[in-house]
Amino acid sequence: MRAGGADWLAELLLALGWLLLVGLQASQAANVTVAQESGVVREAENESEVDEEAENDNDVPENETPAEPEEEGEVQNKTVVKEVEFGMCTVTCGVGIREVILTNGCPGGESKCIVRVEECRGPVDCGWGKPISESLDSVRLSCVHISPENRFKYLWKLLKSDQQPVILSNDSAVLDIQRELHPMAFECDTLDNNEIVASIKFTVYTTSELQMRRTIRPDTDAVLVFVLTIGVIICIFVIFVLIFIIINWAAVKSFWGAKASATEIHSEMSSMKYKDSTSLDQSPTDMPGHEDDALSEWNE
């Protein structure tokens, strides 16, 4: 009895141990599946959150623009290179003005726009100038300057041959001179900060010289007008002749062809006459006489 009861207890303990092992394995498997399911749920939640953020970013109102493109546009506007070129100076010597032209970055999409007007300078010596106005009694001279006139200082000088120039008291840009019995020469220096920027000279003729120059000019002008008129008439005539030839080219061609053929016929006839005359000069009737003379001389 005791041996059978011991065996029964051993079998019972084995069964209980086997049940415990099976229960532990089942619990571990359940924990793994729960952990996997929780991970899948978390991943799904994360994906849904990412999708919602993307939708919120895409649902930007039309009136609002992103901040980054604006910053990029501002950078591009700041980095636009403005190209500048300068216009022609209004003078070839002394002081003048010129335009500063912008060729890139003009408002309104224009290709060019004037930015400002600035001063420009050329060679100081302007040579001999002409008066502003003159009459038989007086002459008005002007220095080289730009506005404002009072910006510069002006120094007028009376030039004399083999002598030092005489500085005049007038310090304005305009000088009025009365004609005298002898021609005079004047010079005006334009100064900017005690620096000469322009110098020009003038000759003031006497009344008789001015009248003589005025009487000489119409003759030269008349000759020039006559020559130009004759030249224009000749050019018009040549043009009309060319137009006539082009329009009547067939008639002109036939006329020149007939004339050329007539000259050829005349030349051929003259050549034929020349040949006939030479052949008559060398005819065979003269040959026997020469032979008889030769035979008589041989017989003798």
PDB file of C-alpha atoms in Angstrom:
ATOM      1  CA  MET A   1       0.000   0.000   0.000  1.00  0.00           C
ATOM      2  CA  ARG A   2       2.757   2.399   0.833  1.00  0.00           C
ATOM      3  CA  ALA A   3       4.601   1.704  -2.358  1.00  0.00           C
ATOM      4  CA  GLY A   4       1.476   2.335  -4.444  1.00  0.00           C
ATOM      5  CA  GLY A   5       0.728   5.545  -2.551  1.00  0.00           C
ATOM      6  CA  ALA A   6       4.288   6.839  -3.156  1.00  0.00           C
ATOM      7  CA  ASP A   7       3.996   6.211  -6.856  1.00  0.00           C
ATOM      8  CA  TRP A   8       0.702   8.054  -6.940  1.00  0.00           C
ATOM      9  CA  LEU A   9       2.206  11.070  -5.196  1.00  0.00           C
ATOM     10  CA  ALA A  10       5.133  11.131  -7.605  1.00  0.00           C
ATOM     11  CA  GLU A  11       2.833  11.054 -10.624  1.00  0.00           C
ATOM     12  CA  LEU A  12       0.728  13.834  -9.082  1.00  0.00           C
ATOM     13  CA  LEU A  13       3.800  16.015  -8.539  1.00  0.00           C
ATOM     14  CA  LEU A  14       4.930  15.459 -12.132  1.00  0.00           C
ATOM     15  CA  ALA A  15       1.494  16.422 -13.424  1.00  0.00           C
ATOM     16  CA  LEU A  16       1.502  19.573 -11.336  1.00  0.00           C
ATOM     17  CA  GLY A  17       4.993  20.484 -12.537  1.00  0.00           C
ATOM     18  CA  TRP A  18       3.978  19.934 -16.154  1.00  0.00           C
ATOM     19  CA  LEU A  19       0.921  22.134 -15.682  1.00  0.00           C
ATOM     20  CA  LEU A  20       3.047  24.889 -14.145  1.00  0.00           C
ATOM     21  CA  LEU A  21       5.465  24.785 -17.085  1.00  0.00           C
ATOM     22  CA  VAL A  22       2.623  24.974 -19.606  1.00  0.00           C
ATOM     23  CA  GLY A  23       1.070  27.895 -17.740  1.00  0.00           C
ATOM     24  CA  LEU A  24       4.373  29.812 -17.650  1.00  0.00           C
ATOM     25  CA  GLN A  25       4.907  29.313 -21.391  1.00  0.00           C
ATOM     26  CA  ALA A  26       1.354  30.449 -22.132  1.00  0.00           C
ATOM     27  CA  SER A  27       1.773  33.582 -20.003  1.00  0.00           C
ATOM     28  CA  GLN A  28       5.061  34.508 -21.713  1.00  0.00           C
ATOM     29  CA  ALA A  29       3.475  34.083 -25.144  1.00  0.00           C
ATOM     30  CA  ALA A  30       0.567  36.303 -24.122  1.00  0.00           C
ATOM     31  CA  ASN A  31       2.935  38.993 -22.864  1.00  0.00           C
ATOM     32  CA  VAL A  32       4.859  38.944 -26.178  1.00  0.00           C
ATOM     33  CA  THR A  33       1.691  39.272 -28.219  1.00  0.00           C
ATOM     34  CA  VAL A  34       0.464  42.145 -26.047  1.00  0.00           C
ATOM     35  CA  ALA A  35       3.800  43.923 -26.400  1.00  0.00           C
ATOM     36  CA  GLN A  36       3.721  43.460 -30.182  1.00  0.00           C
ATOM     37  CA  GLU A  37       0.162  44.751 -30.389  1.00  0.00           C
ATOM     38  CA  SER A  38       1.026  47.805 -28.268  1.00  0.00           C
ATOM     39  CA  GLY A  39       4.029  48.546 -30.536  1.00  0.00           C
ATOM     40  CA  VAL A  40       1.872  48.288 -33.635  1.00  0.00           C
ATOM     41  CA  VAL A  41      -0.698  50.595 -32.067  1.00  0.00           C
ATOM     42  CA  ARG A  42       1.977  53.140 -31.179  1.00  0.00           C
ATOM     43  CA  GLU A  43       3.412  53.060 -34.724  1.00  0.00           C
ATOM     44  CA  ALA A  44      -0.071  53.564 -36.149  1.00  0.00           C
ATOM     45  CA  GLU A  45      -0.636  56.497 -33.807  1.00  0.00           C
ATOM     46  CA  ASN A  46       2.698  58.047 -34.819  1.00  0.00           C
ATOM     47  CA  GLU A  47       1.880  57.642 -38.508  1.00  0.00           C
ATOM     48  CA  SER A  48      -1.524  59.229 -38.006  1.00  0.00           C
ATOM     49  CA  GLU A  49       0.074  62.171 -36.197  1.00  0.00           C
ATOM     50  CA  VAL A  50       2.585  62.663 -39.031  1.00  0.00           C
ATOM     51  CA  ASP A  51      -0.215  62.585 -41.607  1.00  0.00           C
ATOM     52  CA  GLU A  52      -2.208  65.138 -39.630  1.00  0.00           C
ATOM     53  CA  GLU A  53       0.808  67.480 -39.428  1.00  0.00           C
ATOM     54  CA  ALA A  54       1.404  67.163 -43.161  1.00  0.00           C
ATOM     55  CA  GLU A  55      -2.249  67.957 -43.855  1.00  0.00           C
ATOM     56  CA  ASN A  56      -2.064  70.963 -41.556  1.00  0.00           C
ATOM     57  CA  ASP A  57       1.047  72.210 -43.392  1.00  0.00           C
ATOM     58  CA  ASN A  58      -0.617  71.787 -46.757  1.00  0.00           C
ATOM     59  CA  ASP A  59      -3.774  73.553 -45.631  1.00  0.00           C
ATOM     60  CA  VAL A  60      -2.045  76.991 -45.657  1.00  0.00           C
ATOM     61  CA  PRO A  61      -4.405  79.841 -46.670  1.00  0.00           C
ATOM     62  CA  GLU A  62      -3.966  81.277 -50.141  1.00  0.00           C
ATOM     63  CA  ASN A  63      -3.487  84.818 -48.841  1.00  0.00           C
ATOM     64  CA  GLU A  64      -0.597  83.746 -46.626  1.00  0.00           C
ATOM     65  CA  THR A  65       2.788  82.945 -48.153  1.00  0.00           C
ATOM     66  CA  PRO A  66       5.523  80.946 -46.473  1.00  0.00           C
ATOM     67  CA  ALA A  67       8.138  82.880 -44.576  1.00  0.00           C
ATOM     68  CA  GLU A  68      11.132  81.200 -46.212  1.00  0.00           C
ATOM     69  CA  PRO A  69      10.276  82.220 -49.831  1.00  0.00           C
ATOM     70  CA  GLU A  70       9.850  85.813 -48.673  1.00  0.00           C
ATOM     71  CA  GLU A  71      13.241  85.726 -47.069  1.00  0.00           C
ATOM     72  CA  GLU A  72      14.728  84.271 -50.249  1.00  0.00           C
ATOM     73  CA  GLY A  73      13.037  87.019 -52.346  1.00  0.00           C
ATOM     74  CA  GLU A  74      14.408  89.662 -50.027  1.00  0.00           C
ATOM     75  CA  VAL A  75      17.893  88.195 -50.387  1.00  0.00           C
ATOM     76  CA  GLN A  76      17.557  88.171 -54.164  1.00  0.00           C
ATOM     77  CA  ASN A  77      16.415  91.806 -54.176  1.00  0.00           C
ATOM     78  CA  LYS A  78      19.319  92.743 -51.975  1.00  0.00           C
ATOM     79  CA  THR A  79      21.818  90.960 -54.232  1.00  0.00           C
ATOM     80  CA  VAL A  80      20.646  92.654 -57.486  1.00  0.00           C
ATOM     81  CA  VAL A  81      23.661  94.290 -59.112  1.00  0.00           C
ATOM     82  CA  LYS A  82      22.882  97.765 -60.418  1.00  0.00           C
ATOM     83  CA  GLU A  83      24.831  98.527 -63.586  1.00  0.00           C
ATOM     84  CA  VAL A  84      25.505 102.183 -64.370  1.00  0.00           C
ATOM     85  CA  GLU A  85      26.696 103.882 -67.531  1.00  0.00           C
ATOM     86  CA  PHE A  86      27.467 107.519 -68.278  1.00  0.00           C
ATOM     87  CA  GLY A  87      26.088 109.650 -71.089  1.00  0.00           C
ATOM     88  CA  MET A  88      27.999 112.018 -73.339  1.00  0.00           C
ATOM     89  CA  CYS A  89      29.400 115.177 -71.833  1.00  0.00           C
ATOM     90  CA  THR A  90      27.737 118.356 -73.071  1.00  0.00           C
ATOM     91  CA  VAL A  91      31.110 119.991 -73.811  1.00  0.00           C
ATOM     92  CA  THR A  92      34.355 118.908 -75.440  1.00  0.00           C
ATOM     93  CA  CYS A  93      36.466 121.145 -73.213  1.00  0.00           C
ATOM     94  CA  GLY A  94      36.166 122.892 -69.889  1.00  0.00           C
ATOM     95  CA  VAL A  95      33.295 121.953 -67.584  1.00  0.00           C
ATOM     96  CA  GLY A  96      29.890 120.519 -68.533  1.00  0.00           C
ATOM     97  CA  ILE A  97      27.260 118.013 -67.407  1.00  0.00           C
ATOM     98  CA  ARG A  98      26.389 114.415 -68.268  1.00  0.00           C
ATOM     99  CA  GLU A  99      23.655 111.919 -67.401  1.00  0.00           C
ATOM    100  CA  VAL A 100      24.141 108.910 -65.142  1.00  0.00           C
ATOM    101  CA  ILE A 101      22.015 106.093 -66.606  1.00  0.00           C
ATOM    102  CA  LEU A 102      20.974 102.928 -64.762  1.00  0.00           C
ATOM    103  CA  THR A 103      20.836  99.881 -67.053  1.00  0.00           C
ATOM    104  CA  ASN A 104      19.714  97.281 -64.503  1.00  0.00           C
ATOM    105  CA  GLY A 105      17.268  97.494 -61.628  1.00  0.00           C
ATOM    106  CA  CYS A 106      15.112 100.325 -62.967  1.00  0.00           C
ATOM    107  CA  PRO A 107      11.618 100.711 -61.492  1.00  0.00           C
ATOM    108  CA  GLY A 108       8.710  99.479 -63.569  1.00  0.00           C
ATOM    109  CA  GLY A 109      10.873  97.011 -65.508  1.00  0.00           C
ATOM    110  CA  GLU A 110      12.366  99.707 -67.722  1.00  0.00           C
ATOM    111  CA  SER A 111      15.606  98.864 -69.514  1.00  0.00           C
ATOM    112  CA  LYS A 112      17.243 102.233 -68.809  1.00  0.00           C
ATOM    113  CA  CYS A 113      16.505 105.126 -66.509  1.00  0.00           C
ATOM    114  CA  ILE A 114      18.293 108.366 -65.628  1.00  0.00           C
ATOM    115  CA  VAL A 115      19.487 108.378 -62.032  1.00  0.00           C
ATOM    116  CA  ARG A 116      21.041 111.822 -61.808  1.00  0.00           C
ATOM    117  CA  VAL A 117      22.987 114.495 -63.689  1.00  0.00           C
ATOM    118  CA  GLU A 118      26.566 115.133 -62.670  1.00  0.00           C
ATOM    119  CA  GLU A 119      29.449 117.362 -63.647  1.00  0.00           C
ATOM    120  CA  CYS A 120      31.960 116.307 -66.296  1.00  0.00           C
ATOM    121  CA  ARG A 121      35.191 117.907 -67.401  1.00  0.00           C
ATOM    122  CA  GLY A 122      37.345 117.988 -70.502  1.00  0.00           C
ATOM    123  CA  PRO A 123      40.596 119.670 -71.484  1.00  0.00           C
ATOM    124  CA  VAL A 124      41.109 123.054 -69.851  1.00  0.00           C
ATOM    125  CA  ASP A 125      42.085 124.957 -73.008  1.00  0.00           C
ATOM    126  CA  CYS A 126      39.018 125.697 -75.158  1.00  0.00           C
ATOM    127  CA  GLY A 127      40.892 127.736 -77.764  1.00  0.00           C
ATOM    128  CA  TRP A 128      39.225 130.718 -79.423  1.00  0.00           C
ATOM    129  CA  GLY A 129      35.525 131.218 -78.894  1.00  0.00           C
ATOM    130  CA  LYS A 130      32.761 133.307 -80.401  1.00  0.00           C
ATOM    131  CA  PRO A 131      30.865 136.153 -78.720  1.00  0.00           C
ATOM    132  CA  ILE A 132      27.370 135.655 -77.387  1.00  0.00           C
ATOM    133  CA  SER A 133      26.184 138.709 -79.300  1.00  0.00           C
ATOM    134  CA  GLU A 134      27.864 141.549 -81.140  1.00  0.00           C
ATOM    135  CA  SER A 135      27.027 144.766 -82.905  1.00  0.00           C
ATOM    136  CA  LEU A 136      28.995 147.488 -84.675  1.00  0.00           C
ATOM    137  CA  ASP A 137      29.636 149.206 -81.345  1.00  0.00           C
ATOM    138  CA  SER A 138      29.905 146.504 -78.655  1.00  0.00           C
ATOM    139  CA  VAL A 139      30.537 142.820 -78.008  1.00  0.00           C
ATOM    140  CA  ARG A 140      29.291 140.513 -75.243  1.00  0.00           C
ATOM    141  CA  LEU A 141      31.637 137.687 -74.181  1.00  0.00           C
ATOM    142  CA  SER A 142      30.960 134.759 -71.853  1.00  0.00           C
ATOM    143  CA  CYS A 143      33.177 132.419 -69.839  1.00  0.00           C
ATOM    144  CA  VAL A 144      32.772 128.640 -69.811  1.00  0.00           C
ATOM    145  CA  HIS A 145      30.483 127.672 -66.917  1.00  0.00           C
ATOM    146  CA  ILE A 146      27.486 125.635 -65.842  1.00  0.00           C
ATOM    147  CA  SER A 147      24.646 126.518 -63.499  1.00  0.00           C
ATOM    148  CA  PRO A 148      24.726 127.778 -60.860  1.00  0.00           C
ATOM    149  CA  GLU A 149      26.865 130.571 -62.237  1.00  0.00           C
ATOM    150  CA  ASN A 150      28.041 131.830 -58.846  1.00  0.00           C
ATOM    151  CA  ARG A 151      29.629 128.491 -58.049  1.00  0.00           C
ATOM    152  CA  PHE A 152      32.767 129.421 -59.997  1.00  0.00           C
ATOM    153  CA  LYS A 153      35.175 132.332 -59.972  1.00  0.00           C
ATOM    154  CA  TYR A 154      36.036 134.132 -63.198  1.00  0.00           C
ATOM    155  CA  LEU A 155      39.223 135.899 -64.129  1.00  0.00           C
ATOM    156  CA  TRP A 156      39.187 138.198 -67.192  1.00  0.00           C
ATOM    157  CA  LYS A 157      42.474 139.236 -68.818  1.00  0.00           C
ATOM    158  CA  LEU A 158      43.360 141.582 -71.662  1.00  0.00           C
ATOM    159  CA  LEU A 159      46.031 139.974 -73.819  1.00  0.00           C
ATOM    160  CA  LYS A 160      48.786 142.102 -75.319  1.00  0.00           C
ATOM    161  CA  SER A 161      51.576 140.999 -77.622  1.00  0.00           C
ATOM    162  CA  ASP A 162      55.013 140.749 -75.976  1.00  0.00           C
ATOM    163  CA  GLN A 163      53.560 141.922 -72.664  1.00  0.00           C
ATOM    164  CA  GLN A 164      52.047 140.494 -69.533  1.00  0.00           C
ATOM    165  CA  PRO A 165      48.247 140.157 -69.657  1.00  0.00           C
ATOM    166  CA  VAL A 166      46.286 142.845 -67.869  1.00  0.00           C
ATOM    167  CA  ILE A 167      43.826 141.498 -65.267  1.00  0.00           C
ATOM    168  CA  LEU A 168      40.438 143.209 -65.461  1.00  0.00           C
ATOM    169  CA  SER A 169      38.277 144.101 -62.500  1.00  0.00           C
ATOM    170  CA  ASN A 170      35.225 142.281 -63.860  1.00  0.00           C
ATOM    171  CA  ASP A 171      34.680 138.985 -61.981  1.00  0.00           C
ATOM    172  CA  SER A 172      31.367 137.926 -63.543  1.00  0.00           C
ATOM    173  CA  ALA A 173      30.834 135.292 -66.228  1.00  0.00           C
ATOM    174  CA  VAL A 174      29.797 137.884 -68.857  1.00  0.00           C
ATOM    175  CA  LEU A 175      31.873 140.803 -70.127  1.00  0.00           C
ATOM    176  CA  ASP A 176      30.622 143.686 -72.296  1.00  0.00           C
ATOM    177  CA  ILE A 177      33.291 145.375 -74.436  1.00  0.00           C
ATOM    178  CA  GLN A 178      33.109 148.504 -76.567  1.00  0.00           C
ATOM    179  CA  ARG A 179      34.910 148.325 -79.895  1.00  0.00           C
ATOM    180  CA  GLU A 180      37.999 150.460 -80.300  1.00  0.00           C
ATOM    181  CA  LEU A 181      40.272 151.551 -83.139  1.00  0.00           C
ATOM    182  CA  HIS A 182      42.470 148.471 -82.754  1.00  0.00           C
ATOM    183  CA  PRO A 183      41.497 144.825 -82.378  1.00  0.00           C
ATOM    184  CA  MET A 184      41.749 143.375 -78.885  1.00  0.00           C
ATOM    185  CA  ALA A 185      42.120 139.883 -77.440  1.00  0.00           C
ATOM    186  CA  PHE A 186      40.579 138.734 -74.150  1.00  0.00           C
ATOM    187  CA  GLU A 187      40.891 135.573 -72.092  1.00  0.00           C
ATOM    188  CA  CYS A 188      38.651 134.221 -69.365  1.00  0.00           C
ATOM    189  CA  ASP A 189      39.721 131.578 -66.822  1.00  0.00           C
ATOM    190  CA  THR A 190      37.046 129.663 -64.919  1.00  0.00           C
ATOM    191  CA  LEU A 191      38.210 128.609 -61.459  1.00  0.00           C
ATOM    192  CA  ASP A 192      36.762 126.008 -59.093  1.00  0.00           C
ATOM    193  CA  ASN A 193      38.398 125.946 -55.644  1.00  0.00           C
ATOM    194  CA  ASN A 194      41.262 128.033 -57.046  1.00  0.00           C
ATOM    195  CA  GLU A 195      41.800 125.472 -59.819  1.00  0.00           C
ATOM    196  CA  ILE A 196      41.444 126.452 -63.466  1.00  0.00           C
ATOM    197  CA  VAL A 197      38.842 124.169 -65.052  1.00  0.00           C
ATOM    198  CA  ALA A 198      38.351 126.091 -68.319  1.00  0.00           C
ATOM    199  CA  SER A 199      40.081 128.805 -70.328  1.00  0.00           C
ATOM    200  CA  ILE A 200      38.776 130.493 -73.488  1.00  0.00           C
ATOM    201  CA  LYS A 201      40.007 133.397 -75.643  1.00  0.00           C
ATOM    202  CA  PHE A 202      38.144 135.943 -77.776  1.00  0.00           C
ATOM    203  CA  THR A 203      39.110 138.417 -80.493  1.00  0.00           C
ATOM    204  CA  VAL A 204      37.238 141.716 -80.641  1.00  0.00           C
ATOM    205  CA  TYR A 205      37.560 143.266 -84.106  1.00  0.00           C
ATOM    206  CA  THR A 206      37.224 146.918 -84.950  1.00  0.00           C
ATOM    207  CA  THR A 207      34.113 148.278 -86.622  1.00  0.00           C
ATOM    208  CA  SER A 208      35.771 148.488 -90.044  1.00  0.00           C
ATOM    209  CA  GLU A 209      37.109 144.927 -89.772  1.00  0.00           C
ATOM    210  CA  LEU A 210      33.687 143.667 -88.759  1.00  0.00           C
ATOM    211  CA  GLN A 211      32.056 145.379 -91.733  1.00  0.00           C
ATOM    212  CA  MET A 212      34.687 143.924 -94.042  1.00  0.00           C
ATOM    213  CA  ARG A 213      34.155 140.433 -92.690  1.00  0.00           C
ATOM    214  CA  ARG A 214      30.410 140.798 -93.112  1.00  0.00           C
ATOM    215  CA  THR A 215      30.813 141.898 -96.746  1.00  0.00           C
ATOM    216  CA  ILE A 216      33.176 139.017 -97.522  1.00  0.00           C
ATOM    217  CA  ARG A 217      30.932 136.347 -96.074  1.00  0.00           C
ATOM    218  CA  PRO A 218      27.993 136.810 -98.500  1.00  0.00           C
ATOM    219  CA  ASP A 219      30.315 136.357-101.515  1.00  0.00           C
ATOM    220  CA  THR A 220      31.673 133.108-100.175  1.00  0.00           C
ATOM    221  CA  ASP A 221      28.194 131.989 -99.264  1.00  0.00           C
ATOM    222  CA  ALA A 222      26.939 132.788-102.749  1.00  0.00           C
ATOM    223  CA  VAL A 223      29.761 130.837-104.376  1.00  0.00           C
ATOM    224  CA  LEU A 224      29.086 127.902-102.095  1.00  0.00           C
ATOM    225  CA  VAL A 225      25.369 127.986-102.884  1.00  0.00           C
ATOM    226  CA  PHE A 226      26.101 128.171-106.627  1.00  0.00           C
ATOM    227  CA  VAL A 227      28.452 125.196-106.524  1.00  0.00           C
ATOM    228  CA  LEU A 228      25.991 123.159-104.495  1.00  0.00           C
ATOM    229  CA  THR A 229      23.158 124.021-106.877  1.00  0.00           C
ATOM    230  CA  ILE A 230      25.163 122.954-109.938  1.00  0.00           C
ATOM    231  CA  GLY A 231      26.146 119.723-108.196  1.00  0.00           C
ATOM    232  CA  VAL A 232      22.533 118.947-107.333  1.00  0.00           C
ATOM    233  CA  ILE A 233      21.397 119.624-110.919  1.00  0.00           C
ATOM    234  CA  ILE A 234      24.091 117.326-112.340  1.00  0.00           C
ATOM    235  CA  CYS A 235      23.160 114.562-109.913  1.00  0.00           C
ATOM    236  CA  ILE A 236      19.466 114.865-110.817  1.00  0.00           C
ATOM    237  CA  PHE A 237      20.311 114.755-114.542  1.00  0.00           C
ATOM    238  CA  VAL A 238      22.415 111.625-114.115  1.00  0.00           C
ATOM    239  CA  ILE A 239      19.635 109.963-112.133  1.00  0.00           C
ATOM    240  CA  PHE A 240      17.056 110.728-114.832  1.00  0.00           C
ATOM    241  CA  VAL A 241      19.390 109.367-117.523  1.00  0.00           C
ATOM    242  CA  LEU A 242      19.873 106.137-115.599  1.00  0.00           C
ATOM    243  CA  ILE A 243      16.122 105.796-115.078  1.00  0.00           C
ATOM    244  CA  PHE A 244      15.492 106.350-118.809  1.00  0.00           C
ATOM    245  CA  ILE A 245      18.085 103.726-119.723  1.00  0.00           C
ATOM    246  CA  ILE A 246      16.583 101.194-117.318  1.00  0.00           C
ATOM    247  CA  ILE A 247      13.037 101.766-118.569  1.00  0.00           C
ATOM    248  CA  ASN A 248      13.958 101.677-122.288  1.00  0.00           C
ATOM    249  CA  TRP A 249      16.693  99.073-122.011  1.00  0.00           C
ATOM    250  CA  ALA A 250      15.470  97.074-125.040  1.00  0.00           C
ATOM    251  CA  ALA A 251      15.488 100.116-127.353  1.00  0.00           C
ATOM    252  CA  VAL A 252      18.864 101.248-126.068  1.00  0.00           C
ATOM    253  CA  LYS A 253      20.292  97.763-126.553  1.00  0.00           C
ATOM    254  CA  SER A 254      18.979  97.521-130.151  1.00  0.00           C
ATOM    255  CA  PHE A 255      20.309 101.029-130.933  1.00  0.00           C
ATOM    256  CA  TRP A 256      23.778 100.265-129.652  1.00  0.00           C
ATOM    257  CA  GLY A 257      23.669  96.842-131.396  1.00  0.00           C
ATOM    258  CA  ALA A 258      22.817  98.444-134.763  1.00  0.00           C
ATOM    259  CA  LYS A 259      25.517 101.034-134.299  1.00  0.00           C
ATOM    260  CA  ALA A 260      28.067  98.376-133.398  1.00  0.00           C
ATOM    261  CA  SER A 261      27.107  96.245-136.432  1.00  0.00           C
ATOM    262  CA  ALA A 262      27.392  99.300-138.735  1.00  0.00           C
ATOM    263  CA  THR A 263      30.873 100.044-137.453  1.00  0.00           C
ATOM    264  CA  GLU A 264      31.846  96.394-137.913  1.00  0.00           C
ATOM    265  CA  ILE A 265      30.550  96.415-141.506  1.00  0.00           C
ATOM    266  CA  HIS A 266      32.417  99.640-142.219  1.00  0.00           C
ATOM    267  CA  SER A 267      35.624  98.224-140.783  1.00  0.00           C
ATOM    268  CA  GLU A 268      35.223  95.018-142.800  1.00  0.00           C
ATOM    269  CA  MET A 269      34.655  96.996-146.010  1.00  0.00           C
ATOM    270  CA  SER A 270      37.699  99.140-145.375  1.00  0.00           C
ATOM    271  CA  SER A 271      39.774  96.051-144.719  1.00  0.00           C
ATOM    272  CA  MET A 272      38.505  94.464-147.943  1.00  0.00           C
ATOM    273  CA  LYS A 273      39.390  97.584-149.937  1.00  0.00           C
ATOM    274  CA  TYR A 274      42.824  97.569-148.412  1.00  0.00           C
ATOM    275  CA  LYS A 275      43.309  93.936-149.395  1.00  0.00           C
ATOM    276  CA  ASP A 276      42.111  94.628-152.955  1.00  0.00           C
ATOM    277  CA  SER A 277      44.496  97.550-153.333  1.00  0.00           C
ATOM    278  CA  THR A 278      47.431  95.490-152.104  1.00  0.00           C
ATOM    279  CA  SER A 279      46.520  92.621-154.413  1.00  0.00           C
ATOM    280  CA  LEU A 280      46.363  94.974-157.406  1.00  0.00           C
ATOM    281  CA  ASP A 281      49.754  96.374-156.533  1.00  0.00           C
ATOM    282  CA  GLN A 282      51.197  92.839-156.540  1.00  0.00           C
ATOM    283  CA  SER A 283      49.339  91.522-159.720  1.00  0.00           C
ATOM    284  CA  PRO A 284      51.040  88.809-161.945  1.00  0.00           C
ATOM    285  CA  THR A 285      50.989  91.028-165.118  1.00  0.00           C
ATOM    286  CA  ASP A 286      54.082  92.786-163.902  1.00  0.00           C
ATOM    287  CA  MET A 287      56.022  89.559-163.414  1.00  0.00           C
ATOM    288  CA  PRO A 288      56.800  88.676-167.176  1.00  0.00           C
ATOM    289  CA  GLY A 289      58.350  92.041-167.800  1.00  0.00           C
ATOM    290  CA  HIS A 290      60.746  91.496-164.968  1.00  0.00           C
ATOM    291  CA  GLU A 291      61.548  88.004-166.268  1.00  0.00           C
ATOM    292  CA  ASP A 292      62.309  89.346-169.838  1.00  0.00           C
ATOM    293  CA  ASP A 293      64.640  91.963-168.408  1.00  0.00           C
ATOM    294  CA  ALA A 294      66.396  89.317-166.381  1.00  0.00           C
ATOM    295  CA  LEU A 295      66.803  87.041-169.467  1.00  0.00           C
ATOM    296  CA  SER A 296      68.133  89.882-171.672  1.00  0.00           C
ATOM    297  CA  GLU A 297      70.659  90.789-169.049  1.00  0.00           C
ATOM    298  CA  TRP A 298      71.779  87.131-168.809  1.00  0.00           C
ATOM    299  CA  ASN A 299      72.125  86.854-172.602  1.00  0.00           C
ATOM    300  CA  GLU A 300      74.270  89.907-172.710  1.00  0.00           C
TER     301      GLU A 300
END
